[in-house]
Tab-separated table of C-alpha atoms in Angstrom:
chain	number	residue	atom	x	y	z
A	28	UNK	CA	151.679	52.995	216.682
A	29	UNK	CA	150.182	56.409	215.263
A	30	UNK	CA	147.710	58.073	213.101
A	31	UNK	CA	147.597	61.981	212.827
A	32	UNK	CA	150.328	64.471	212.003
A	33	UNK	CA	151.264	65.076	215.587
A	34	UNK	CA	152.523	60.747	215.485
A	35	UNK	CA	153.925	61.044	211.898
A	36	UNK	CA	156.650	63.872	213.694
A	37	UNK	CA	157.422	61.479	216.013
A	38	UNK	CA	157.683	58.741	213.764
A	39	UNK	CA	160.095	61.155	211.935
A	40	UNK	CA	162.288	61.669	215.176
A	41	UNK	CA	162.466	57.945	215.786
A	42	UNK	CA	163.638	57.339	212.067
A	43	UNK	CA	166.087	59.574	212.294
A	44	UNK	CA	167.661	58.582	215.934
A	45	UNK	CA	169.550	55.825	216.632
A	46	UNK	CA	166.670	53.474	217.156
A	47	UNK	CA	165.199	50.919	214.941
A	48	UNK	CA	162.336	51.041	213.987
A	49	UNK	CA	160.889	47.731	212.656
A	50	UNK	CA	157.486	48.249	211.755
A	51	UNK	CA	154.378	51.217	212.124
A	52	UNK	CA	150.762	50.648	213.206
A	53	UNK	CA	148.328	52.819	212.084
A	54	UNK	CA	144.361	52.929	211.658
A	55	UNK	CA	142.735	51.432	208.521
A	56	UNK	CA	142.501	53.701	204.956
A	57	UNK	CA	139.061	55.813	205.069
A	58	UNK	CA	137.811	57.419	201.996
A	59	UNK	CA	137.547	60.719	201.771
A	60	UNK	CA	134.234	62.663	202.424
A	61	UNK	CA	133.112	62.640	198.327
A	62	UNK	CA	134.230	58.770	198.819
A	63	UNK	CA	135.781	58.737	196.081
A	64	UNK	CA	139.640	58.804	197.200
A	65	UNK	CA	141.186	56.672	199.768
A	66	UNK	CA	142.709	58.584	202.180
A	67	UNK	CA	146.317	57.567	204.169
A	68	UNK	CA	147.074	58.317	207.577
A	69	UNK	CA	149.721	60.930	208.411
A	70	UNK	CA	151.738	58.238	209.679
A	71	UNK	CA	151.133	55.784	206.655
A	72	UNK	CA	152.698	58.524	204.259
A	73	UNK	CA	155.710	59.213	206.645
A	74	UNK	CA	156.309	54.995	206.586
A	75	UNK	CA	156.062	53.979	203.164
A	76	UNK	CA	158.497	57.002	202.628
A	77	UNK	CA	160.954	55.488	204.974
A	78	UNK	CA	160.503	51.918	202.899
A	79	UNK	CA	158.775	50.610	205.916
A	80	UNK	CA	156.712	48.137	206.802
A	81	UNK	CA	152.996	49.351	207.643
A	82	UNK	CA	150.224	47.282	209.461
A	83	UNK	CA	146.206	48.503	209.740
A	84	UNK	CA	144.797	45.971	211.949
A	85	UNK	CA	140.626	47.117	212.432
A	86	UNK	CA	141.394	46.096	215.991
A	87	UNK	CA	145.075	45.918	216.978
A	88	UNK	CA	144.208	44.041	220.373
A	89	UNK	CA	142.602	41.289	218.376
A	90	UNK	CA	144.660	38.057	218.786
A	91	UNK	CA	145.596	37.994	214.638
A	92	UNK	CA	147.005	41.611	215.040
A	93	UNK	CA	148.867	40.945	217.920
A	94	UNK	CA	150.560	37.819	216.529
A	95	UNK	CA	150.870	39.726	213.521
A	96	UNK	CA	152.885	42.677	215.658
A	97	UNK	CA	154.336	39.637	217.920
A	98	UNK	CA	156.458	38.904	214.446
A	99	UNK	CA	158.487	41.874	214.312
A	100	UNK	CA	159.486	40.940	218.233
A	101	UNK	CA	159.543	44.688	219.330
A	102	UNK	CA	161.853	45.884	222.508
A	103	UNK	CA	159.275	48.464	222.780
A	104	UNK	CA	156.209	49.931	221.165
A	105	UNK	CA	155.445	53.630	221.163
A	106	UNK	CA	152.093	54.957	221.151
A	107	UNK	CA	151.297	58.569	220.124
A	108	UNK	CA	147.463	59.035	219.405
A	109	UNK	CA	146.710	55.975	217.477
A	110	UNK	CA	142.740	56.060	217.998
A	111	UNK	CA	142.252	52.561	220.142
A	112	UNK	CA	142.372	51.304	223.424
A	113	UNK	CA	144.792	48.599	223.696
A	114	UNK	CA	144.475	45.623	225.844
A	115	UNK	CA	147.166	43.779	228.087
A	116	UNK	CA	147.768	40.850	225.521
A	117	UNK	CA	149.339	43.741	223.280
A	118	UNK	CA	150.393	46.396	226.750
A	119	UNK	CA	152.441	43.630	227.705
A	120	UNK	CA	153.727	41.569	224.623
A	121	UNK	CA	157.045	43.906	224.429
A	122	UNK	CA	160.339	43.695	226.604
A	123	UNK	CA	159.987	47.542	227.839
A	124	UNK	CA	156.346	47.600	227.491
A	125	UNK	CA	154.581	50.194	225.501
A	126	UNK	CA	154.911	54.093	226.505
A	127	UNK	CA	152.414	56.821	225.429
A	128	UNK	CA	153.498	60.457	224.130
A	129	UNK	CA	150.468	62.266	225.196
A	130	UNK	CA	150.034	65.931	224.718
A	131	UNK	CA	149.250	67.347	227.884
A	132	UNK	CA	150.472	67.761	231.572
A	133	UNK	CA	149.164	64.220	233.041
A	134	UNK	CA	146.609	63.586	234.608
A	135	UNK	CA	145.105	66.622	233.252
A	136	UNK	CA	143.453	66.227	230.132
A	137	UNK	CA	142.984	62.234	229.015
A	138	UNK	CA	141.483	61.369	225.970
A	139	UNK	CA	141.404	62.656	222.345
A	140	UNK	CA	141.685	66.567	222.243
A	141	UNK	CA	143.964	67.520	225.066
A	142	UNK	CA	145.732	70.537	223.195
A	143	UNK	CA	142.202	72.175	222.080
A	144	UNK	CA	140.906	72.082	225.199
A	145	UNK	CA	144.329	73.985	227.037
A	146	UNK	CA	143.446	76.830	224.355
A	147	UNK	CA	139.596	76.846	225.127
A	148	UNK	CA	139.879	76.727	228.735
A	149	UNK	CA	142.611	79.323	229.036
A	150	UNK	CA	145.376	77.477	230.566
A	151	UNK	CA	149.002	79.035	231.078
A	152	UNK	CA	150.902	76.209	230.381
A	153	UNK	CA	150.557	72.772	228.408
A	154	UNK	CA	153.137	70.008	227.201
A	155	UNK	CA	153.953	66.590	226.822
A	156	UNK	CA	153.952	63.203	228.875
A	157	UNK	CA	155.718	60.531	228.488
A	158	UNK	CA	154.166	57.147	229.951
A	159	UNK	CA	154.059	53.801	230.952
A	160	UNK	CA	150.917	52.604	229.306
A	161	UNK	CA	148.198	50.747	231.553
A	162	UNK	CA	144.710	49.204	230.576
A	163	UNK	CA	142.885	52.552	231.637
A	164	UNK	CA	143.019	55.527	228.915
A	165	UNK	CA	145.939	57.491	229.640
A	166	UNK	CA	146.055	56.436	233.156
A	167	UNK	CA	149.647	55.687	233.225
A	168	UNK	CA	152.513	55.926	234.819
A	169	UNK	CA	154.750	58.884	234.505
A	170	UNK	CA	158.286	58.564	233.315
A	171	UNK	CA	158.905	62.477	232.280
A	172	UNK	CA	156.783	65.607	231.446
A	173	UNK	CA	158.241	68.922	229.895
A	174	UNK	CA	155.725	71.621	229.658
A	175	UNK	CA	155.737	75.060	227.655
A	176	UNK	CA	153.949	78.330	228.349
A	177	UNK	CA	151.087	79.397	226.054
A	178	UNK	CA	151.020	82.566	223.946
A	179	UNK	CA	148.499	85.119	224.588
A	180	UNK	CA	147.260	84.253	221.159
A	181	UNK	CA	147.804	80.877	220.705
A	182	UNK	CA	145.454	78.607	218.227
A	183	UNK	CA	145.131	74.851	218.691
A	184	UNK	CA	147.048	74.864	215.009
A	185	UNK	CA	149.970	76.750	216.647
A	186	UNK	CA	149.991	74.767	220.278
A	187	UNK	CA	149.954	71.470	217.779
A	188	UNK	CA	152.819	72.404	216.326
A	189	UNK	CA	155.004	72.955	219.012
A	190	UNK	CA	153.705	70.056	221.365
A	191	UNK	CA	154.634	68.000	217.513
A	192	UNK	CA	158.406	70.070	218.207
A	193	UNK	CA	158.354	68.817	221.548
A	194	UNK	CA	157.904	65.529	221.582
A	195	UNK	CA	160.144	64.245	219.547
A	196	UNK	CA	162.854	64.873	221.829
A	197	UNK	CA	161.441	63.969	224.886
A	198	UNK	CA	160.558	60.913	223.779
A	199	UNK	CA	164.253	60.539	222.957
A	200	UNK	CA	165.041	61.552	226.245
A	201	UNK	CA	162.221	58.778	227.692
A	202	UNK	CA	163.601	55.849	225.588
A	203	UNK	CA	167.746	56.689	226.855
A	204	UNK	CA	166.093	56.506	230.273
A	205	UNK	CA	164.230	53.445	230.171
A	206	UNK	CA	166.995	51.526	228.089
A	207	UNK	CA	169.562	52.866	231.184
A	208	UNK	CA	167.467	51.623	233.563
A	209	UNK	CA	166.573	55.297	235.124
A	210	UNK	CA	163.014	55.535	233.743
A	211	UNK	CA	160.774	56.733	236.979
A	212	UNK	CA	157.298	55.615	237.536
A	213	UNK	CA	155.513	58.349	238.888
A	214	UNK	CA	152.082	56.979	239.591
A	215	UNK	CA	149.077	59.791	238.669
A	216	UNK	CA	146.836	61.313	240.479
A	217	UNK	CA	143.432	60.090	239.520
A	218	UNK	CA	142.095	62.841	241.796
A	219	UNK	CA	143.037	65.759	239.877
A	220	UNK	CA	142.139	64.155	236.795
A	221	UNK	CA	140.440	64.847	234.152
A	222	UNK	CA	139.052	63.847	230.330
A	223	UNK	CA	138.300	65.375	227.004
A	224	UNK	CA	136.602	64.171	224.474
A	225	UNK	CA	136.451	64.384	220.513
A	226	UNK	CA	135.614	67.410	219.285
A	227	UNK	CA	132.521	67.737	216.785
A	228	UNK	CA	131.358	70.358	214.525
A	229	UNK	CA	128.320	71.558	216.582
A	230	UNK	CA	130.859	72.533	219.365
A	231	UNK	CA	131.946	75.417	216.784
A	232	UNK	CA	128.149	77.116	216.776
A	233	UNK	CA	129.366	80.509	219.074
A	234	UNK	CA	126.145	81.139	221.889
A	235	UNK	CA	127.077	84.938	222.172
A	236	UNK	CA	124.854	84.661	225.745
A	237	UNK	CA	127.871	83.892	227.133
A	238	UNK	CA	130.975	86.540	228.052
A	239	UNK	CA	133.394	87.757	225.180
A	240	UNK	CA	136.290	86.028	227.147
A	241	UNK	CA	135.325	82.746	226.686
A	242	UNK	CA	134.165	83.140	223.013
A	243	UNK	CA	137.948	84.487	222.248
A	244	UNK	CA	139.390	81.507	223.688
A	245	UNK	CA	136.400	79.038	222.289
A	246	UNK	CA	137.811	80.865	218.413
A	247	UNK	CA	141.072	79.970	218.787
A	248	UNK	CA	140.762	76.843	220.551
A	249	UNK	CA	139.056	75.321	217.250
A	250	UNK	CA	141.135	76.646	214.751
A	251	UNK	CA	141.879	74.771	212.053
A	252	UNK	CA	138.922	72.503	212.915
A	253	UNK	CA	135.598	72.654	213.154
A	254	UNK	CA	136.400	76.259	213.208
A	255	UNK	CA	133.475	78.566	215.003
A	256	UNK	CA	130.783	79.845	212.903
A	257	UNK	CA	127.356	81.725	213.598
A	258	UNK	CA	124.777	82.734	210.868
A	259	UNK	CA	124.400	85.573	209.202
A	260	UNK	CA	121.334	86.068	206.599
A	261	UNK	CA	120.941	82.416	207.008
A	262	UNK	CA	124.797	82.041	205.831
A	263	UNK	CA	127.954	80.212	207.313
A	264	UNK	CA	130.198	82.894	208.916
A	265	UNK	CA	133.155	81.614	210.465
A	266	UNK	CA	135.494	84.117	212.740
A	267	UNK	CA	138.464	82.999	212.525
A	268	UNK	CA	140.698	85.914	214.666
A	269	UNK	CA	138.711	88.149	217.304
A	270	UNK	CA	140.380	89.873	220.813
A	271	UNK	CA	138.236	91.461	223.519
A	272	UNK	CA	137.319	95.016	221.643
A	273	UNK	CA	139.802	97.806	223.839
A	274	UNK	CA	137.271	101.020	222.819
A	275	UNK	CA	134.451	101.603	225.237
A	276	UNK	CA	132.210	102.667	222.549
A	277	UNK	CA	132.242	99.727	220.942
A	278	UNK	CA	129.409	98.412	223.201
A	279	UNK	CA	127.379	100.738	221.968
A	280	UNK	CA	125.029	101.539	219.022
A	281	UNK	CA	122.744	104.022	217.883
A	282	UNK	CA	119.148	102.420	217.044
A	283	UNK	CA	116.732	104.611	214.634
A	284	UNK	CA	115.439	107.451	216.764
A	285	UNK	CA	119.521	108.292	217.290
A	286	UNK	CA	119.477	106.491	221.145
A	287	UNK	CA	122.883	105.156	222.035
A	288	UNK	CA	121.615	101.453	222.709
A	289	UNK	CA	124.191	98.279	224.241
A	290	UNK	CA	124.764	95.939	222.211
A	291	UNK	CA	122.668	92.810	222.324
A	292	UNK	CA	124.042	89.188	222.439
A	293	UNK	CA	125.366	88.370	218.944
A	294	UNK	CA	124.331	92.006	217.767
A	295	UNK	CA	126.757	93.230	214.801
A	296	UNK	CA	128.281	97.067	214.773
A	297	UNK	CA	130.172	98.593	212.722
A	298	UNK	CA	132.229	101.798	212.925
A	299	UNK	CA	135.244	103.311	211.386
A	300	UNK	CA	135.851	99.772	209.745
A	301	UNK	CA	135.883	97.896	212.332
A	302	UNK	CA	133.590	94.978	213.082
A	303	UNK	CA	132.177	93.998	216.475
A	304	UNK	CA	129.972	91.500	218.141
A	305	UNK	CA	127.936	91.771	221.229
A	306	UNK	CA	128.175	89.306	223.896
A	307	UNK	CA	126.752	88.484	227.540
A	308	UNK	CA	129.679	90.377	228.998
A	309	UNK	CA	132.430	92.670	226.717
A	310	UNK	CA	132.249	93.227	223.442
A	311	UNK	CA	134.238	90.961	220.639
A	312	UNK	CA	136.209	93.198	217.654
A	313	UNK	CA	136.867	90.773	214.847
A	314	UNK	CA	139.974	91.221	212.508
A	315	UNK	CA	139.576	88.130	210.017
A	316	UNK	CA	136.552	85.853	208.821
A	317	UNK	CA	134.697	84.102	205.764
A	318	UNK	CA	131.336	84.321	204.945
A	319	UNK	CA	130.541	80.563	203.108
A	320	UNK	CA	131.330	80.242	199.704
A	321	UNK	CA	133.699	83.175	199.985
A	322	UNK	CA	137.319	83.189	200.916
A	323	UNK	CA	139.180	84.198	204.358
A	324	UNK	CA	139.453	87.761	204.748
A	325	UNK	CA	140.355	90.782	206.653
A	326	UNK	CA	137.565	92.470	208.198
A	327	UNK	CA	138.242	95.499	206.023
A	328	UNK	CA	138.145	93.811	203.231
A	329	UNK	CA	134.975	91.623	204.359
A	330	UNK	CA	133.077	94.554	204.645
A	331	UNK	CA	134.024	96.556	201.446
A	332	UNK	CA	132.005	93.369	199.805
A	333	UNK	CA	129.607	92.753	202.204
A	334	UNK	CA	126.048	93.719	202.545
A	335	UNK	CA	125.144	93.385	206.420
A	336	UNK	CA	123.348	95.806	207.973
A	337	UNK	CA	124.709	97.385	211.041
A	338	UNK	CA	122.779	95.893	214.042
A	339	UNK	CA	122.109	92.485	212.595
A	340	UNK	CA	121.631	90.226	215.195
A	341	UNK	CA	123.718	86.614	214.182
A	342	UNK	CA	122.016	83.225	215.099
């Protein structure tokens, strides 16, 4: 049971292991945002191209969709990010239960957008959970964890796809355990918990009142989506690589009389081609962006084209 890329990989592991798998859950067909396309689910596509079969109950707890599920008289059903809460009459309908691949370190980071939020809050180290799954969300019980060390410039894209590599085989390693008989239970900690929630567009809107730091990580913690944006002569401009600015001067600019001014809160400069933004505390130096309507680009290249003042303040 599955619905985004990160469940269609481990869909993919499962096919090709020596498990079977005997049917695939998945949310409902949405149309795209013209609606005028129906639009499969990552794990939909990776089915039907494995011949097989595919079920989109609205509500996979209902009583039909269990029945329905009930049919196919599973061992055990994995969940990986499916997009519903599931209720005992399905939790408990398999042999071995249902187990969860969740991509964090348990308890640390339930809910929906546990690998953007490692990036935005700066963590060292994230990876994967295996679970028993219980009524709560992502509450649990442990069976294995495995974690991996972030890179100083890692992107939710990149951390996706290597929780996506990751998972896969620990899962593998999860199900040998549990069909052995070796599978822990390592109850969580409900005290060092904690929960994250979907992530909307609004959250990409960069406040430059706060410090360069946490902007940096903000960047690359929505990357590929929403993607963080200010305005610039009432434009879209999306930043889309940035690192704390190294020269000193880059704090600085010199207003009309020829004063060497700091640089305000969201306060463009620009000097020897580079491209920086002020903040509440440091100074960001951006390397790639797109102004709306236009393509990605290199800041060099961004401002060969552009026509922004230097010292334009972004909203």
């Amino acid at each position: 049971m599955g619905t985004p890329d990160i469940a269609a990989g481990v869909l993919e592991t499962l096919i090709n292991s020596e498990h079977e798998v005997a049917a695939v859950v998945t949310q409902p067909d949405k149309p795209n945002a013209r609606g005028n396309e129906i639009i499969f689910s990552a794990v939909k596509k990776t089915a039907l191209a494995a011949g097989l079969p595919v079920l989109q109950p609205l509500k996979a707890s209902a009583a039909e969709s269990v029945e329905e599920i009930a049919a196919y008289k599973p061992d055990i059903i994995v969940v990986v990010a499916y997009g519903q809460l599931l209720k005992m009459n399905l939790l408990e309908l398999p042999k071995y239960g249902c187990i969860n691949v969740h991509a964090s370190l348990l308890p640390k980071y339930r809910g929906a957008s546990p690998i953007q939020w490692a990036v935005i809050n700066g963590d060292k180290e994230s990876g994967v959970t295996i679970m028993h799954m219980a009524a709560g969300l992502d509450t649990g019980d442990i069976i294995l964890k495995r974690s991996i060390e972030l890179a100083p410039d890692e992107t939710a894209g990149s951390l996706f796809d290597r929780l996506t590599e990751l998972s896969g085989p620990v899962l593998l390693e999860a199900l040998e355990k549990i069909e052995n008989g070796t599978a822990e239970r390592i109850p969580q900690n409900n005290d060092e918990s904690s929960y994250v929630t979907v992530l909307s567009k609004a959250m990409g809107h960069l406040d430059f009142n706060k410090p360069a730091a946490e902007l940096e990580r903000l960047i690359r913690g929505l990357i590929p989506w929403p993607g963080a944006y200010a305005y610039v002569n009432k434009k879209m401009l999306k930043l889309w690589k940035t690192a704390l600015a190294s020269n000193a001067e880059a704090a600085f600019i010199t207003d009309e009389s020829g004063n060497k001014q700091q640089l305000k809160a969201g306060q463009l400069h620009i000097a020897d081609g580079a491209l920086y933004i002020g903040t509440a505390e440091g100074v960001l130096e951006v390397f790639e962006l797109q102004l709306e309507g236009k393509k990605r680009m290199f800041t060099g290249d961004f401002l060969r084209g552009a026509n922004i003042a230097d010292g334009t303040i972004l909203e």
